[in-house]
Short mmCIF file of C-alpha atoms and ligand atoms in Angstrom, two decimals:
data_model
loop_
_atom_site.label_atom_id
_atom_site.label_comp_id
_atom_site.label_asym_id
_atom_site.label_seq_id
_atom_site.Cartn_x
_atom_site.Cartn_y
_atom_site.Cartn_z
CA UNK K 1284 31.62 -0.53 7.32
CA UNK K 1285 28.00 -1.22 6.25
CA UNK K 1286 25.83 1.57 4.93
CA UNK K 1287 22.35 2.43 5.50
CA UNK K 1288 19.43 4.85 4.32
CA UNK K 1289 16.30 5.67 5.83
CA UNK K 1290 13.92 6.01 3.14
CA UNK K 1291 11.70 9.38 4.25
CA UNK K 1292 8.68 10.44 1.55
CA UNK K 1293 7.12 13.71 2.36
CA UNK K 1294 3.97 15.20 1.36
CA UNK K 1295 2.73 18.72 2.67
CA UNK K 1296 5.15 18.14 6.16
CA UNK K 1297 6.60 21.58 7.09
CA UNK K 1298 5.68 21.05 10.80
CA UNK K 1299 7.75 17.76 11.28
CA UNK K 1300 10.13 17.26 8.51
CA UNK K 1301 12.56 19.39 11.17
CA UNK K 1302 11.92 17.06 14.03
CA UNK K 1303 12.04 14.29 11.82
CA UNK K 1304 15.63 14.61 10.48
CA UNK K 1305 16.67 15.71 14.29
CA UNK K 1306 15.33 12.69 15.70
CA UNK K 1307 16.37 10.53 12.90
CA UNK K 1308 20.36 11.99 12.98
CA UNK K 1309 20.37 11.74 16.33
CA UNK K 1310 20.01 8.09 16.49
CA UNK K 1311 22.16 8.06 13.45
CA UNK K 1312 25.11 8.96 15.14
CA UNK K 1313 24.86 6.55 17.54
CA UNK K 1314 25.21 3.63 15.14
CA UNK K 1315 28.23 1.76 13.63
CA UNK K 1316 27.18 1.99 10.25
CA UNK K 1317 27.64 4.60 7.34
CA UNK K 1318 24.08 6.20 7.24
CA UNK K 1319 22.54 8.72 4.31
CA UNK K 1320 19.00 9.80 4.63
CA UNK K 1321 16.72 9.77 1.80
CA UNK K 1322 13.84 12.40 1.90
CA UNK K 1323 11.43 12.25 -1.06
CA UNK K 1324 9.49 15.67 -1.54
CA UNK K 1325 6.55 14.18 -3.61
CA UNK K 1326 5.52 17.61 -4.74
CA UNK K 1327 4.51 19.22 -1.57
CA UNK K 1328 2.87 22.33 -1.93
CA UNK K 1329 4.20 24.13 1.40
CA UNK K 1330 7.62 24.84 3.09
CA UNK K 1331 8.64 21.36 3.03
CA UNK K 1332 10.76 21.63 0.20
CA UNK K 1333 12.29 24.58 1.58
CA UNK K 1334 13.12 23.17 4.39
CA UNK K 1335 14.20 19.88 2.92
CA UNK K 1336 16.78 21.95 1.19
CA UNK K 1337 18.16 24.12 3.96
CA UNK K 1338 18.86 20.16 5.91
CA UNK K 1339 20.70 19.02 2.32
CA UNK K 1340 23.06 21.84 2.49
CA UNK K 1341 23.93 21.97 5.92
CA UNK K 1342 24.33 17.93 5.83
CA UNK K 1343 25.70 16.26 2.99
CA UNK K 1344 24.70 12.66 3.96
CA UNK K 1345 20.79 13.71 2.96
CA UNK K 1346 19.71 13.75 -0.11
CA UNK K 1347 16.67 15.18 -1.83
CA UNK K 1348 14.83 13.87 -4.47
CA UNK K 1349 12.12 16.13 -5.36
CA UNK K 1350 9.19 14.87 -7.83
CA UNK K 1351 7.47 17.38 -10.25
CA UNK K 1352 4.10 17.10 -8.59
CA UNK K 1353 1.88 14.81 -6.04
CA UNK K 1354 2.48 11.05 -7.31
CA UNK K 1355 1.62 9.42 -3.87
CA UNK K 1356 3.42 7.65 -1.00
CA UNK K 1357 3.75 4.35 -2.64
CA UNK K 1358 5.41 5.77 -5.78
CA UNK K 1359 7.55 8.18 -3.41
CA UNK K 1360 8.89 5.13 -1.42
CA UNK K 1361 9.40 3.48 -4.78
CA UNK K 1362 11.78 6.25 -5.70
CA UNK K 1363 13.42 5.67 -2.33
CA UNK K 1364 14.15 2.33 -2.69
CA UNK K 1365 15.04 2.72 -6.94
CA UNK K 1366 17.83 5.40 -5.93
CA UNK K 1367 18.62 3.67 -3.11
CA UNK K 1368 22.74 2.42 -3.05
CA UNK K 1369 23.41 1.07 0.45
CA UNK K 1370 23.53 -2.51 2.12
CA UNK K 1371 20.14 -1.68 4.52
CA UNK K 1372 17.60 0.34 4.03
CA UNK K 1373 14.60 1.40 6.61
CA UNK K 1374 11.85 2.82 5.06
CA UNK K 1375 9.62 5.70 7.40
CA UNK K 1376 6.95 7.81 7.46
CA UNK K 1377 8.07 11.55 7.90
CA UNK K 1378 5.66 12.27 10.60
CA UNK K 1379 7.32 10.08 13.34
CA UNK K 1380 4.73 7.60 13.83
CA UNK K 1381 7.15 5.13 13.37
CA UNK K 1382 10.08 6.07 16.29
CA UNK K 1383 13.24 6.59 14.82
CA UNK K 1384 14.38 5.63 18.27
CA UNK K 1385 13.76 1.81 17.10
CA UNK K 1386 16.27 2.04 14.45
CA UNK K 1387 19.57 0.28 16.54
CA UNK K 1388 17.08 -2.27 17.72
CA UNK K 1389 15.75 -3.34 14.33
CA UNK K 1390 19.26 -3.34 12.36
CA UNK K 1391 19.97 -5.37 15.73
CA UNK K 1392 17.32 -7.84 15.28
CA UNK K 1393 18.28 -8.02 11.16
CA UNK K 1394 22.32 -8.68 11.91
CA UNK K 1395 20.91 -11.81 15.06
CA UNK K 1396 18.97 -13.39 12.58
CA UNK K 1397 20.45 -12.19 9.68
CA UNK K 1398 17.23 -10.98 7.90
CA UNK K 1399 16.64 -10.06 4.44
CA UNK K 1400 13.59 -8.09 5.70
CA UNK K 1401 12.40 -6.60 9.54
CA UNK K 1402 8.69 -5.34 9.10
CA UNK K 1403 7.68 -3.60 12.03
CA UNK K 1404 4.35 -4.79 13.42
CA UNK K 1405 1.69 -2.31 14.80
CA UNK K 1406 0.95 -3.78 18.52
CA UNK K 1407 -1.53 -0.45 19.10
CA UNK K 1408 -2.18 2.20 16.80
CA UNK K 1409 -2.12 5.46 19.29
CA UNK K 1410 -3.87 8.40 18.44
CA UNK K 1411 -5.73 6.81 15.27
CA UNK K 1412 -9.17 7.57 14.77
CA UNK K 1413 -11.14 4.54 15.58
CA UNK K 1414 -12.79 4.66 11.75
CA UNK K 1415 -8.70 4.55 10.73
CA UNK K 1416 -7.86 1.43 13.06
CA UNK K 1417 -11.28 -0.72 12.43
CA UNK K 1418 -10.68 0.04 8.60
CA UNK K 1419 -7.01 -0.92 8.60
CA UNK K 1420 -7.76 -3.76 11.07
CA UNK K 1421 -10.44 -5.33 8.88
CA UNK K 1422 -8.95 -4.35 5.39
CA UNK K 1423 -5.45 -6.45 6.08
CA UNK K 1424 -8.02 -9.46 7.23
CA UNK K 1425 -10.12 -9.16 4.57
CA UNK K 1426 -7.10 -8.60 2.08
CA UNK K 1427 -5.32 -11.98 3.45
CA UNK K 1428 -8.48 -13.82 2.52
CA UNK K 1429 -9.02 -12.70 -1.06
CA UNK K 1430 -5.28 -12.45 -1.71
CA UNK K 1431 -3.38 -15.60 -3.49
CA UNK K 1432 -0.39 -15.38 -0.81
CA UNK K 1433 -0.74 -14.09 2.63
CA UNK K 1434 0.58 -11.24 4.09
CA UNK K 1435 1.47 -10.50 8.10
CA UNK K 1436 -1.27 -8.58 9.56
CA UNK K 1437 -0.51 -5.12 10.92
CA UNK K 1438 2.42 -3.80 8.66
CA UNK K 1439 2.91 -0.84 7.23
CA UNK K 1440 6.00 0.28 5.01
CA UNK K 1441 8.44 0.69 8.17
CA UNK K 1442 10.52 -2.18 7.69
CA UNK K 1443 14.30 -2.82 7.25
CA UNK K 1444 15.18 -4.38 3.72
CA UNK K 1445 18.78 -5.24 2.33
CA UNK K 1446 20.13 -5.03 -0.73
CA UNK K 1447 19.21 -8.35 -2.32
CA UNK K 1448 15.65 -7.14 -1.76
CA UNK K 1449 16.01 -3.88 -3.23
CA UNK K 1450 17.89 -5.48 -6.84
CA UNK K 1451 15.09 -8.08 -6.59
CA UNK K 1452 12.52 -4.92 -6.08
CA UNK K 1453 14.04 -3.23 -8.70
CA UNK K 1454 12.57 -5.55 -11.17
CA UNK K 1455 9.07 -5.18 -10.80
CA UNK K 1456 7.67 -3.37 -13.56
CA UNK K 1457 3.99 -2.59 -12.93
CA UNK K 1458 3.42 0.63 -11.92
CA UNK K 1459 0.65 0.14 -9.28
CA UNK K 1460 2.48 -0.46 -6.47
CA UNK K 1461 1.70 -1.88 -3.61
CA UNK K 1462 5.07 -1.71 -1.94
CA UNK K 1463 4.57 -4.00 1.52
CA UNK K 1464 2.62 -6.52 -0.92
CA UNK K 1465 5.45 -6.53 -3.14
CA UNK K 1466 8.47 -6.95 -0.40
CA UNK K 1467 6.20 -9.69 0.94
CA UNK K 1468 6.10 -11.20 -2.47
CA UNK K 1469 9.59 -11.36 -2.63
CA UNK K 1470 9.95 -14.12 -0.17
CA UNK K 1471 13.58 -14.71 1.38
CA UNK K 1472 13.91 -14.38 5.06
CA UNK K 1473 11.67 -12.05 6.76
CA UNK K 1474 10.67 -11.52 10.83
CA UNK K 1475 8.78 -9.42 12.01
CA UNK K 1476 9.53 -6.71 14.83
CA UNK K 1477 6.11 -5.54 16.93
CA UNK K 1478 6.17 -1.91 18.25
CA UNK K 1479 3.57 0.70 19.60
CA UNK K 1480 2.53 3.22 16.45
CA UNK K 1481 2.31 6.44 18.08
CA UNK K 1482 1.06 9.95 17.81
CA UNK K 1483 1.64 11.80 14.65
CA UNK K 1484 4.11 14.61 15.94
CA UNK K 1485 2.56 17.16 14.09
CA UNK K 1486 0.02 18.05 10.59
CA UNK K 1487 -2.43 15.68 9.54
CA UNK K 1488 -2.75 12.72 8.26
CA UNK K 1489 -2.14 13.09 4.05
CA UNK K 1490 -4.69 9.74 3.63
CA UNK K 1491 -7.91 11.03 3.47
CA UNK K 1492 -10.63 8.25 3.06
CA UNK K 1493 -10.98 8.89 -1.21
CA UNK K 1494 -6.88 7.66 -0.95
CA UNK K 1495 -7.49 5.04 1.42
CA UNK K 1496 -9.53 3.73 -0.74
CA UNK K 1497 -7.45 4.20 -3.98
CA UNK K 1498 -4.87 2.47 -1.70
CA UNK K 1499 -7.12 -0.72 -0.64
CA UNK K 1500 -8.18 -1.27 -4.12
CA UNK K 1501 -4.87 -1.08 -5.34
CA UNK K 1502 -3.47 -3.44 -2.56
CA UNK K 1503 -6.80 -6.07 -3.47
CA UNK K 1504 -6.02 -6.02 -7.82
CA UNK K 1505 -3.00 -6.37 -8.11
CA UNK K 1506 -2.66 -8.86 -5.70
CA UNK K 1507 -5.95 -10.70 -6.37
CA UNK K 1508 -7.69 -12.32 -9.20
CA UNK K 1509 -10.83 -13.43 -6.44
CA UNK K 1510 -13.23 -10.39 -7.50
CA UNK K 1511 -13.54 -12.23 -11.17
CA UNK K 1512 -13.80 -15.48 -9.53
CA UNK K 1513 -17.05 -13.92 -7.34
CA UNK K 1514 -18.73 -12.35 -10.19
CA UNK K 1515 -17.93 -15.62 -12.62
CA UNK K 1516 -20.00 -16.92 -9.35
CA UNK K 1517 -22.70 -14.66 -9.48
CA UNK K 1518 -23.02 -15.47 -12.88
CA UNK K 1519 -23.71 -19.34 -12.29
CA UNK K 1520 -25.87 -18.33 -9.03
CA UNK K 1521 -27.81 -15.71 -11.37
CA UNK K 1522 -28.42 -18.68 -14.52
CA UNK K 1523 -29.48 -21.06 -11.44
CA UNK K 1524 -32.04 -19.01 -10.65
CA UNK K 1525 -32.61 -18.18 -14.01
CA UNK K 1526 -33.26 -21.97 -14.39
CA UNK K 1527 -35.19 -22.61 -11.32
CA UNK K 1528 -37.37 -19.65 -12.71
CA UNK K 1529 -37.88 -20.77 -16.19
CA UNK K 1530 -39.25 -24.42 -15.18
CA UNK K 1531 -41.74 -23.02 -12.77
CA UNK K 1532 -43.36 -21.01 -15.10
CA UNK K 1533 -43.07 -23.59 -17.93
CA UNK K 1534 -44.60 -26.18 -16.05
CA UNK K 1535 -47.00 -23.64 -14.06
CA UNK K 1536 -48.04 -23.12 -17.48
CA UNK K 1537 -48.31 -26.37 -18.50
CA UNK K 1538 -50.24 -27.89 -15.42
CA UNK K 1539 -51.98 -24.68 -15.28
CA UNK K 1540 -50.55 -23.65 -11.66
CA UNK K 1541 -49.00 -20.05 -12.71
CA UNK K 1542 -51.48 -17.17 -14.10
CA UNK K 1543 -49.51 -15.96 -16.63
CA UNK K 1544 -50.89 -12.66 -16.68
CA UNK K 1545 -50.60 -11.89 -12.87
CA UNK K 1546 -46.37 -12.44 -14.02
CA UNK K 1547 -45.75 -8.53 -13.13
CA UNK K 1548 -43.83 -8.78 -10.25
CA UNK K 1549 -42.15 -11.60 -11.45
CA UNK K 1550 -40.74 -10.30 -14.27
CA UNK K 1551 -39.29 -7.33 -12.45
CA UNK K 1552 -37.89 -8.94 -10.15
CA UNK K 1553 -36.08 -11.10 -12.71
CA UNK K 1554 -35.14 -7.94 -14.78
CA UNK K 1555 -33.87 -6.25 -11.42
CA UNK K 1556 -31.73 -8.90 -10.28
CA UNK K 1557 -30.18 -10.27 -13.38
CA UNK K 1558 -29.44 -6.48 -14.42
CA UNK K 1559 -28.01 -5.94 -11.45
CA UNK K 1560 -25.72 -9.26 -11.59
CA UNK K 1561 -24.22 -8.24 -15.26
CA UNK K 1562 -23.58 -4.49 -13.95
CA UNK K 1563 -21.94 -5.84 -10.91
CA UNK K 1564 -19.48 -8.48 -13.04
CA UNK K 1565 -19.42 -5.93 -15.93
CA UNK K 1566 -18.00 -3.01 -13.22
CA UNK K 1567 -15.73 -5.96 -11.47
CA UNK K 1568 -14.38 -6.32 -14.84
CA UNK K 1569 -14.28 -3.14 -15.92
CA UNK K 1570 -11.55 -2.32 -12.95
CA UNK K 1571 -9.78 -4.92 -13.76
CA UNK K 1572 -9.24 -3.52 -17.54
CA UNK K 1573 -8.69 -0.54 -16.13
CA UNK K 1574 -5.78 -1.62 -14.40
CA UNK K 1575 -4.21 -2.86 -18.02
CA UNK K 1576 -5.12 0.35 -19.76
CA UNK K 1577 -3.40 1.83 -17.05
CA UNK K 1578 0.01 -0.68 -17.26
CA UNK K 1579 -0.05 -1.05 -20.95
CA UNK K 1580 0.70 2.95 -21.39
CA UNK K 1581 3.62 2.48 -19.61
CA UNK K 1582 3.90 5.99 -18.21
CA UNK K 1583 6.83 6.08 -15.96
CA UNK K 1584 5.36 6.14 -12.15
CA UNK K 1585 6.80 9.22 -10.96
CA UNK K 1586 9.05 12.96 -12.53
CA UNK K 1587 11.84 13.95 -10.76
CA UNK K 1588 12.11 17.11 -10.83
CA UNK K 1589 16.00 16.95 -9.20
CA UNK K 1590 17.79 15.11 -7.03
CA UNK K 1591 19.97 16.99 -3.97
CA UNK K 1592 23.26 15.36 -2.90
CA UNK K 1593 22.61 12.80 -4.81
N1 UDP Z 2414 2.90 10.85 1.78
C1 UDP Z 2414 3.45 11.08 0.52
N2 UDP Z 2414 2.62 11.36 -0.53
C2 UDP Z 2414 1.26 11.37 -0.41
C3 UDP Z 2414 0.70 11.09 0.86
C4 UDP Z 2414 1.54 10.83 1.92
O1 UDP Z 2414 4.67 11.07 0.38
O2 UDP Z 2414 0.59 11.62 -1.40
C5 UDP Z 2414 3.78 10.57 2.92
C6 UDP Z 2414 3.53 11.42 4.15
O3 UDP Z 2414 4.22 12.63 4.09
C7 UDP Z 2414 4.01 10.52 5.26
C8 UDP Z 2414 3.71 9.13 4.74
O4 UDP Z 2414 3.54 9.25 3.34
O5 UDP Z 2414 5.41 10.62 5.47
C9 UDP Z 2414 2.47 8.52 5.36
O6 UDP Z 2414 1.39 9.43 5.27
P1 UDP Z 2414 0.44 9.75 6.49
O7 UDP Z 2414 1.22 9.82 7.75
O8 UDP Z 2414 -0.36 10.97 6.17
O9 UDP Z 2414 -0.50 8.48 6.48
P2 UDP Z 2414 -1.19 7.81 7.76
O10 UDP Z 2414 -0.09 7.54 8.75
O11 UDP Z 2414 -2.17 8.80 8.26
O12 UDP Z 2414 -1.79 6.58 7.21
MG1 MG Z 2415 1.16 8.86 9.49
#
C-alpha cells in the first residue's frame, strides 16, 4: 500500500489545531493509502503544543516535531518535507483554509495523470482582507515578471508532492527558502488543481504585513537577479544625464548661453538625483550581500527541540 503525510506547521493555533487533525483523520480514514500526519510546532507560544501532544499519544500515526523557538512557516514546512518518509506528501496550513476534504480528490488527480506535483490553485480567496488578496494578487504577477522562470499564479504551499520531489528537495542547501519557488524549480510533471480558499476556521492570520514582506523579498532574491540589472540601469540612465548635463553647460559656457553663476538649482538638482541613484543601487546591493552573509554562516535553518512518534 502507498503511504502518505500531510505536512501541518503550526504557529500560535490552539483554537484549530483540534479541528484540524479531526477534519484531516476523518478524511484519512476514508482513503486506501497508509497515512501519518506531520504537525510542526514552530515554537508556539500557547496551548498548541499541548495539545499537539495530547493528539500524538492518543494516535500514533502523528508525529510531532517541535522546534526550539519561532523559525517561520517556510522553514517549518521545510522540516516537514526533510523528515518526511512516505511515497506522497500534501503539505497544509493548520488553520483549514485549505479543505482537508480535497485530499481523495487531489491524490485522485496525481494517480490519473500520474503527477510528480498537484498545486492547488486559489480560484477565490474567501474571507481575505482585500489589502491581503490585491497584495498577493499583484505580488505573484509582479514576481513572474522579475523572476528568471515562471511560476503558476495563485499557489500557495498546499500541493501534493511525491517522493522523487522530496529527495530532489532535499538537496537544496540555501537556507532562504522559498518553498513553492523551489518545488516549481524542480521541474518534472506538475498540474495544477483550482479550489475555493476559504475562511480561516478560527485565530488569526500569523502573517502580519512586516512578514509578508520578509516573505515577498525573500520569494523576489533568491529567485531573481533583475533588481541589480535595474540599478546597473539606473546607473547608465543617471551617467546619460550626467552627460547630457555636462555638454550643456560646457558649451553654454562656451557660446555664452548658461550664466554660470545663476547654476544653484542646477547643481542641486544634480547632487539630489545622482545621490539618490548610488543610495538606491548601493541599498539594492546591499540586500543582495546580505543574503550571502546570511548563506555563507551556514546556520542550520531551524532547532528541533524533539520529535514525537517519530
Ligand atoms: N505558521 C508557522 N510559523 C509562522 C507563521 C505561520 O508555522 O511563523 C503557520 C500557521 O500556523 C499556518 C500556516 O503557517 O498553519 C499559514 O499561516 P497563516 O494561516 O497565518 O497565513 P495566511 O493564510 O494568513 O497567509
Ligand atoms: Mg491561513
Amino acid at each position: 500500500m502507498k503511504t502518505l503525510s500531510i505536512i501541518i506547521p503550526c504557529y500560535n493555533e490552539e483554537s484549530v489545531v483540534e479541528l484540524c487533525y479531526n477534519r484531516i483523520k476523518s478524511v484519512l480514514d476514508t482513503l486506501d493509502l497508509n497515512c501519518r500526519m506531520m504537525f510542526i510546532n514552530d515554537g508556539s507560544t500557547d496551548r498548541t503544543p499541548l495539545i499537539l501532544n495530547a493528539i500524538a499519544q492518543s494516535d500514533r500515526t502523528v508525529s510531532i516535531i517541535h522546534f526550539s523557538r519561532n523559525f517561520g512557516h517556510q522553514a517549518a514546512v521545510t522540516a516537514g518535507i526533510h523528515h518526511c518518509t512516505t511515497d506522497l506528501a500534501i503539505i497544509m496550513d493548520a488553520d483549514l483554509q485549505d479543505p482537508p476534504e480535497l485530499i481523495p480528490q487531489i491524490i485522485a488527480k496525481q494517480e490519473d495523470e500520474n503527477a510528480n506535483v498537484v498545486y492547488c490553485v486559489r480560484k477565490t480567496r474567501l474571507g481575505e482582507s482585500k489589502f491581503k488578496s490585491w497584495t498577493a494578487k499583484k505580488f505573484y504577477r509582479t514576481f513572474n515578471r522579475i523572476s528568471e522562470m515562471k511560476f503558476p499564479l495563485d499557489t500557495g504551499d498546499f500541493r501534493l508532492i511525491d517522493a522523487r520531489i522530496m529527495q530532489e528537495f532535499n538537496r537544496f542547501k540555501e537556507r532562504g527558502k522559498y518553498v513553492r519557488g523551489l518545488i516549481s524549480w524542480v521541474g518534472f510533471k506538475q498540474i495544477p488543481f483550482y479550489y475555493e480558499r476559504t475562511l480561516r476556521q478560527g485565530g488569526e492570520s500569523k502573517y502580519p504585513v512586516k512578514k509578508m514582506l520578509s516573505f515577498a523579498s525573500t520569494a523576489l532574491l533568491y529567485f531573481s537577479k533583475r533588481p541589480l540589472q535595474i540599478a546597473t540601469g539606473l546607473g547608465f540612465f543617471a551617467v546619460l544625464i550626467g552627460l547630457i548635463m555636462a555638454l550643456w553647460f560646457i558649451f553654454g559656457k562656451m557660446f555664452g548661453y548658461t550664466q554660470a553663476q545663476s547654476g544653484w538649482t542646477s547643481i542641486m538638482i544634480a547632487v539630489i538625483f545622482f545621490g539618490g541613484v548610488q543610495l538606491l543601487t548601493i541599498g539594492v546591493l546591499g540586500q543582495y550581500v546580505g543574503i550571502l552573509f546570511d548563506e555563507v554562516k551556514e546556520r542550520p535553518e531551524y532547532i528541533i527541540e524533539k520529535i514525537i512518534n517519530e
